């Protein structure tokens, strides 16, 4: 039976540490603040935004929510970002993705001041991650790195397989693993014989967006399995991209869904917001 890597527990510990850090920052006159922009009424996005606001409250970070209607035009959204870029009380800006059709996501991300880009999606921050000298680490991959550390496995020299190559998860994940000296393979929808590749992995990260996609027979005995997927099923239950039941019999450690990567992502967002508060203060 695999060890369960509980993101819920680890994130609670991290948030406790961040709360103390936030208090210290405030005592020294640095006031962290996060602006969260949500456009439209996607129910999953609404849940994520609520969780982020809740985490800010827990840690003592000032937060502002900007909920815009689905028919908001791009210029209006860009103007809001411009305003928040100049706002001293706001250290981090997050635009909840996906955006409604008709709004150019890339243009929106590019408009956020890289020093306030707590999601680390701006090309400047993406480039810094590539080079290995970065301030902000994208939240989901950063949270996964913490969970892998928790598993006690040293990444150096290990076969790491990432299934999925999105800008949000797969690509930055592969970079972070590479920086820790993993031997990294990135798979995607055109990968031939996926099972042959995933079975080589000592560390397997799955971010595909398909419920129960990776099954136990695709996993090497003793592998660390990180399930990024969040899929809402017809019965409203959340399920991952990994078939937990068969996978946990083979893996040495595995993340559950829910309670695995999800809460870690939010904890890392809080960490980035505190970092942004320090960076922006230094520049003022
Ligand atoms: P995307 O849809 O952007 O990317 C999915 C990736 O999976 C693509 O690279 C795609 O390949 C690949 N893929 C699709 N089908 C296959 C296949 N048959 N074999 C191999 N690869 C395949 O998703 P995201 O990365 O944004 O998200 C992935 C999952 O993670 C989702 O369930 C999402 O909800 C969840 N998520 C969870 C977070 C958390 O905090 N826990 C945060 C972010 C996302 P190709 O590029 O060739 O199309």
Short mmCIF file of C-alpha atoms and ligand atoms in Angstrom, two decimals:
data_model
loop_
_atom_site.label_atom_id
_atom_site.label_comp_id
_atom_site.label_asym_id
_atom_site.label_seq_id
_atom_site.Cartn_x
_atom_site.Cartn_y
_atom_site.Cartn_z
CA UNK A 1 0.00 0.00 0.00
CA UNK A 2 1.34 3.40 -0.96
CA UNK A 3 2.09 6.22 1.44
CA UNK A 4 -0.54 8.92 1.01
CA UNK A 5 1.01 12.30 0.29
CA UNK A 6 -1.55 14.51 1.96
CA UNK A 7 -1.47 17.97 0.45
CA UNK A 8 -4.13 18.90 2.93
CA UNK A 9 -1.79 18.25 5.86
CA UNK A 10 1.37 19.65 4.30
CA UNK A 11 -0.41 22.79 3.09
CA UNK A 12 -1.88 23.37 6.56
CA UNK A 13 1.63 23.31 7.98
CA UNK A 14 2.95 25.65 5.28
CA UNK A 15 0.05 28.05 5.75
CA UNK A 16 0.78 28.13 9.48
CA UNK A 17 4.37 29.19 8.69
CA UNK A 18 3.17 31.77 6.17
CA UNK A 19 0.81 33.26 8.72
CA UNK A 20 3.75 33.96 11.02
CA UNK A 21 5.73 35.37 8.09
CA UNK A 22 2.82 37.62 7.10
CA UNK A 23 2.61 38.97 10.65
CA UNK A 24 6.32 39.76 10.64
CA UNK A 25 6.04 41.52 7.27
CA UNK A 26 3.15 43.63 8.50
CA UNK A 27 5.07 44.57 11.64
CA UNK A 28 7.86 45.84 9.41
CA UNK A 29 5.41 47.90 7.35
CA UNK A 30 5.07 45.51 4.39
CA UNK A 31 1.39 44.88 3.69
CA UNK A 32 0.78 41.94 1.37
CA UNK A 33 -2.32 42.20 -0.83
CA UNK A 34 -3.75 39.94 -3.52
CA UNK A 35 -6.19 40.99 -6.24
CA UNK A 36 -8.14 38.14 -7.80
CA UNK A 37 -10.01 38.79 -11.04
CA UNK A 38 -12.71 36.40 -12.20
CA UNK A 39 -14.57 36.91 -15.46
CA UNK A 40 -17.84 35.06 -16.03
CA UNK A 41 -19.57 32.45 -13.92
CA UNK A 42 -17.70 29.18 -14.44
CA UNK A 43 -18.60 27.14 -11.30
CA UNK A 44 -15.15 25.52 -10.97
CA UNK A 45 -13.45 28.93 -11.23
CA UNK A 46 -15.80 30.29 -8.58
CA UNK A 47 -14.79 27.49 -6.19
CA UNK A 48 -11.07 28.14 -6.83
CA UNK A 49 -11.47 31.89 -6.27
CA UNK A 50 -13.39 31.34 -3.02
CA UNK A 51 -10.66 28.99 -1.79
CA UNK A 52 -8.00 31.56 -2.59
CA UNK A 53 -9.88 34.28 -0.73
CA UNK A 54 -10.32 31.96 2.24
CA UNK A 55 -6.60 31.20 2.32
CA UNK A 56 -5.81 34.95 2.30
CA UNK A 57 -8.09 35.42 5.30
CA UNK A 58 -6.44 32.51 7.13
CA UNK A 59 -2.95 33.89 6.61
CA UNK A 60 -3.76 37.54 7.07
CA UNK A 61 -3.27 38.73 3.50
CA UNK A 62 -5.47 41.58 2.33
CA UNK A 63 -7.50 40.39 -0.68
CA UNK A 64 -9.70 42.09 -3.23
CA UNK A 65 -11.99 40.27 -5.62
CA UNK A 66 -13.02 41.69 -8.96
CA UNK A 67 -15.91 39.66 -10.38
CA UNK A 68 -16.64 40.79 -13.92
CA UNK A 69 -19.53 39.62 -16.10
CA UNK A 70 -18.89 37.10 -18.88
CA UNK A 71 -19.50 39.74 -21.55
CA UNK A 72 -16.76 42.04 -20.22
CA UNK A 73 -14.69 43.30 -23.09
CA UNK A 74 -10.98 42.82 -23.24
CA UNK A 75 -10.15 46.53 -23.04
CA UNK A 76 -12.04 46.84 -19.77
CA UNK A 77 -10.16 43.90 -18.27
CA UNK A 78 -6.82 45.28 -19.45
CA UNK A 79 -7.68 48.68 -17.92
CA UNK A 80 -8.40 47.01 -14.58
CA UNK A 81 -5.04 45.23 -14.71
CA UNK A 82 -3.30 48.53 -15.51
CA UNK A 83 -4.94 50.11 -12.50
CA UNK A 84 -3.97 47.22 -10.18
CA UNK A 85 -0.41 47.23 -11.53
CA UNK A 86 -0.11 50.76 -10.15
CA UNK A 87 -1.92 50.09 -6.88
CA UNK A 88 0.48 50.13 -3.92
CA UNK A 89 -1.80 48.05 -1.67
CA UNK A 90 -1.77 45.20 -4.20
CA UNK A 91 1.35 43.04 -4.31
CA UNK A 92 -0.05 40.18 -6.40
CA UNK A 93 -2.54 40.01 -9.27
CA UNK A 94 -4.19 36.80 -10.35
CA UNK A 95 -6.57 36.40 -13.28
CA UNK A 96 -8.53 33.18 -12.88
CA UNK A 97 -8.33 31.08 -16.04
CA UNK A 98 -9.94 30.10 -18.32
CA UNK A 99 -11.28 33.41 -19.60
CA UNK A 100 -14.46 33.59 -21.67
CA UNK A 101 -14.14 33.28 -25.45
CA UNK A 102 -13.39 36.60 -27.07
CA UNK A 103 -10.76 37.59 -24.51
CA UNK A 104 -7.18 36.92 -25.53
CA UNK A 105 -5.67 35.06 -22.57
CA UNK A 106 -2.11 35.68 -23.67
CA UNK A 107 -2.67 39.42 -23.98
CA UNK A 108 -4.18 39.51 -20.48
CA UNK A 109 -1.32 37.56 -18.89
CA UNK A 110 1.23 39.74 -20.67
CA UNK A 111 -0.38 42.85 -19.21
CA UNK A 112 0.22 41.88 -15.57
CA UNK A 113 3.32 43.49 -14.08
CA UNK A 114 5.81 40.56 -13.89
CA UNK A 115 6.62 41.64 -10.32
CA UNK A 116 2.97 41.13 -9.37
CA UNK A 117 2.50 37.97 -11.42
CA UNK A 118 2.00 35.54 -8.54
CA UNK A 119 0.86 32.77 -10.89
CA UNK A 120 4.20 33.06 -12.75
CA UNK A 121 2.51 32.87 -16.16
CA UNK A 122 4.01 36.06 -17.63
CA UNK A 123 6.69 35.31 -20.27
CA UNK A 124 9.28 37.16 -18.19
CA UNK A 125 8.67 34.80 -15.28
CA UNK A 126 8.40 31.77 -17.56
CA UNK A 127 11.80 32.70 -18.99
CA UNK A 128 13.28 33.07 -15.53
CA UNK A 129 12.05 29.59 -14.62
CA UNK A 130 13.68 28.23 -17.76
CA UNK A 131 16.98 29.85 -16.80
CA UNK A 132 16.63 28.65 -13.22
CA UNK A 133 16.81 32.04 -11.52
CA UNK A 134 13.32 32.92 -10.45
CA UNK A 135 11.28 34.82 -7.88
CA UNK A 136 7.90 33.21 -8.50
CA UNK A 137 7.45 29.51 -9.09
CA UNK A 138 4.17 28.51 -10.75
CA UNK A 139 1.91 27.40 -7.93
CA UNK A 140 0.93 23.87 -8.96
CA UNK A 141 4.43 22.65 -9.90
CA UNK A 142 5.85 24.36 -6.80
CA UNK A 143 3.33 22.56 -4.61
CA UNK A 144 4.19 19.27 -6.28
CA UNK A 145 7.90 19.78 -5.57
CA UNK A 146 7.05 20.21 -1.89
CA UNK A 147 5.02 17.00 -1.93
CA UNK A 148 7.82 15.07 -3.63
CA UNK A 149 10.21 16.35 -0.96
CA UNK A 150 7.69 15.12 1.59
CA UNK A 151 7.84 11.63 0.04
CA UNK A 152 11.50 11.53 1.05
CA UNK A 153 12.67 10.75 -2.48
CA UNK A 154 15.71 12.56 -3.85
CA UNK A 155 14.92 13.64 -7.41
CA UNK A 156 18.54 13.73 -8.52
CA UNK A 157 19.22 11.10 -11.19
CA UNK A 158 15.66 9.74 -11.06
CA UNK A 159 13.51 9.00 -14.10
CA UNK A 160 10.78 11.64 -14.01
CA UNK A 161 7.85 11.42 -16.40
CA UNK A 162 5.38 14.27 -16.76
CA UNK A 163 2.18 13.47 -18.66
CA UNK A 164 0.79 16.73 -20.06
CA UNK A 165 2.62 19.74 -21.50
CA UNK A 166 0.43 22.71 -20.59
CA UNK A 167 2.02 26.07 -19.80
CA UNK A 168 0.37 25.97 -16.39
CA UNK A 169 1.44 22.53 -15.20
CA UNK A 170 3.36 20.20 -17.52
CA UNK A 171 6.04 22.51 -18.92
CA UNK A 172 7.04 24.33 -15.71
CA UNK A 173 6.85 21.02 -13.84
CA UNK A 174 9.38 19.47 -16.17
CA UNK A 175 11.70 22.47 -15.68
CA UNK A 176 11.57 22.26 -11.88
CA UNK A 177 12.34 18.54 -11.99
CA UNK A 178 15.21 19.21 -14.37
CA UNK A 179 16.63 21.89 -12.04
CA UNK A 180 16.66 19.21 -9.33
CA UNK A 181 18.67 16.95 -11.67
CA UNK A 182 15.86 14.60 -12.62
CA UNK A 183 16.02 12.85 -15.99
CA UNK A 184 12.82 14.26 -17.42
CA UNK A 185 10.51 12.99 -20.14
CA UNK A 186 7.40 14.98 -21.10
CA UNK A 187 4.47 13.12 -22.67
CA UNK A 188 1.44 14.49 -24.51
CA UNK A 189 -1.37 13.39 -26.78
CA UNK A 190 1.01 12.42 -29.61
CA UNK A 191 3.27 10.29 -27.43
CA UNK A 192 3.55 6.80 -28.84
CA UNK A 193 3.19 3.92 -26.40
CA UNK A 194 2.54 6.05 -23.34
CA UNK A 195 2.49 3.04 -21.06
CA UNK A 196 6.02 2.10 -22.02
CA UNK A 197 7.18 5.60 -21.01
CA UNK A 198 5.17 5.93 -17.79
CA UNK A 199 6.37 2.53 -16.62
CA UNK A 200 9.94 3.85 -16.61
CA UNK A 201 9.10 6.60 -14.13
CA UNK A 202 10.44 6.72 -10.59
CA UNK A 203 8.42 9.92 -10.28
CA UNK A 204 5.26 10.17 -12.36
CA UNK A 205 3.33 13.44 -12.60
CA UNK A 206 -0.02 13.24 -14.38
CA UNK A 207 -1.75 16.42 -15.62
CA UNK A 208 -4.02 15.40 -18.47
CA UNK A 209 -7.56 16.35 -17.43
CA UNK A 210 -9.08 12.90 -18.00
CA UNK A 211 -10.56 10.98 -15.08
CA UNK A 212 -8.71 7.79 -14.07
CA UNK A 213 -6.55 7.98 -17.19
CA UNK A 214 -3.41 6.42 -15.71
CA UNK A 215 -4.02 2.95 -14.31
CA UNK A 216 -1.91 0.73 -12.07
CA UNK A 217 -0.52 -1.28 -15.00
CA UNK A 218 1.08 1.93 -16.36
CA UNK A 219 3.06 2.50 -13.16
CA UNK A 220 6.42 1.07 -12.12
CA UNK A 221 6.51 -0.77 -8.81
CA UNK A 222 7.55 1.70 -6.09
CA UNK A 223 7.05 4.88 -8.12
CA UNK A 224 5.98 8.19 -6.57
CA UNK A 225 2.74 9.17 -8.29
CA UNK A 226 1.49 12.75 -8.35
CA UNK A 227 -2.05 13.22 -9.60
CA UNK A 228 -2.73 16.79 -10.69
CA UNK A 229 -6.11 16.15 -12.29
CA UNK A 230 -9.30 17.64 -10.94
CA UNK A 231 -12.30 16.18 -12.74
CA UNK A 232 -15.84 16.70 -11.54
CA UNK A 233 -17.88 13.58 -12.20
CA UNK A 234 -21.62 13.31 -12.93
CA UNK A 235 -22.24 12.54 -9.23
CA UNK A 236 -20.41 15.84 -8.42
CA UNK A 237 -17.50 13.96 -6.81
CA UNK A 238 -13.95 15.05 -7.68
CA UNK A 239 -11.66 12.52 -9.24
CA UNK A 240 -8.06 12.64 -10.41
CA UNK A 241 -6.34 11.66 -13.64
CA UNK A 242 -4.92 8.57 -11.92
CA UNK A 243 -7.01 5.54 -11.09
CA UNK A 244 -6.28 5.63 -7.37
CA UNK A 245 -7.50 2.14 -6.58
CA UNK A 246 -5.14 0.32 -8.94
CA UNK A 247 -2.31 2.85 -8.66
CA UNK A 248 -1.93 2.79 -4.88
CA UNK A 249 -1.25 -0.96 -5.02
CA UNK A 250 1.87 -0.35 -7.13
CA UNK A 251 3.14 3.07 -6.08
CA UNK A 252 5.30 3.73 -3.03
CA UNK A 253 3.64 7.13 -2.52
CA UNK A 254 0.63 8.77 -4.13
CA UNK A 255 -1.38 11.98 -3.86
CA UNK A 256 -5.13 11.69 -3.31
CA UNK A 257 -7.79 13.72 -5.13
CA UNK A 258 -9.12 15.76 -3.49
CA UNK A 259 -6.65 16.68 -0.75
CA UNK A 260 -3.43 16.26 -2.72
CA UNK A 261 -2.05 18.79 -5.19
CA UNK A 262 -5.05 21.18 -4.99
CA UNK A 263 -4.45 22.56 -1.48
CA UNK A 264 -0.71 22.76 -2.16
CA UNK A 265 -1.37 25.00 -5.18
CA UNK A 266 -3.18 27.50 -2.98
CA UNK A 267 -0.49 27.42 -0.29
CA UNK A 268 2.12 28.22 -2.96
CA UNK A 269 0.01 31.11 -4.23
CA UNK A 270 0.06 32.54 -0.72
CA UNK A 271 3.83 32.07 -0.57
CA UNK A 272 4.25 33.91 -3.88
CA UNK A 273 2.03 36.74 -2.65
CA UNK A 274 4.22 37.29 0.40
CA UNK A 275 7.29 37.20 -1.85
CA UNK A 276 5.65 39.75 -4.18
CA UNK A 277 4.95 42.05 -1.23
CA UNK A 278 8.66 42.06 -0.35
CA UNK A 279 9.80 42.53 -3.98
CA UNK A 280 7.39 45.40 -4.62
CA UNK A 281 8.26 47.09 -1.35
CA UNK A 282 11.96 46.95 -2.19
CA UNK A 283 11.24 48.66 -5.50
CA UNK A 284 9.24 51.51 -3.99
P1 LIG B 1 -4.53 21.03 -20.45
O1 LIG B 1 -5.81 20.60 -21.04
O2 LIG B 1 -4.03 22.41 -20.72
O3 LIG B 1 -3.39 20.01 -20.89
C1 LIG B 1 -3.61 18.64 -20.91
C2 LIG B 1 -2.39 17.94 -21.42
O4 LIG B 1 -2.67 16.56 -21.45
C3 LIG B 1 -2.00 18.36 -22.84
O5 LIG B 1 -0.62 18.60 -22.90
C4 LIG B 1 -2.39 17.16 -23.68
O6 LIG B 1 -1.55 16.90 -24.80
C5 LIG B 1 -2.24 16.02 -22.69
N1 LIG B 1 -3.05 14.89 -23.10
C6 LIG B 1 -4.35 14.87 -23.46
N2 LIG B 1 -4.72 13.63 -23.83
C7 LIG B 1 -3.63 12.84 -23.69
C8 LIG B 1 -3.38 11.48 -23.95
N3 LIG B 1 -4.32 10.67 -24.42
N4 LIG B 1 -2.14 11.01 -23.70
C9 LIG B 1 -1.16 11.82 -23.26
N5 LIG B 1 -1.34 13.15 -23.01
C10 LIG B 1 -2.57 13.63 -23.23
O7 LIG B 1 -4.68 20.77 -18.89
P2 LIG B 1 -3.93 21.42 -17.61
O8 LIG B 1 -2.50 21.09 -17.62
O9 LIG B 1 -4.34 22.82 -17.42
O10 LIG B 1 -4.65 20.58 -16.46
C11 LIG B 1 -4.56 19.19 -16.37
C12 LIG B 1 -5.41 18.70 -15.22
O11 LIG B 1 -4.93 19.25 -14.02
C13 LIG B 1 -6.87 19.12 -15.27
O12 LIG B 1 -7.67 18.09 -14.70
C14 LIG B 1 -6.93 20.35 -14.40
O13 LIG B 1 -8.21 20.55 -13.84
C15 LIG B 1 -5.95 19.97 -13.34
N6 LIG B 1 -5.31 21.10 -12.67
C16 LIG B 1 -5.22 21.00 -11.32
C17 LIG B 1 -4.61 21.97 -10.61
C18 LIG B 1 -4.46 21.79 -9.15
O14 LIG B 1 -4.24 22.74 -8.44
N7 LIG B 1 -4.59 20.57 -8.64
C19 LIG B 1 -4.08 23.20 -11.23
C20 LIG B 1 -4.15 23.17 -12.67
C21 LIG B 1 -4.78 22.15 -13.34
P3 LIG B 1 -1.44 17.92 -26.08
O15 LIG B 1 -0.60 19.05 -25.60
O16 LIG B 1 -0.79 17.10 -27.11
O17 LIG B 1 -2.84 18.31 -26.39
#
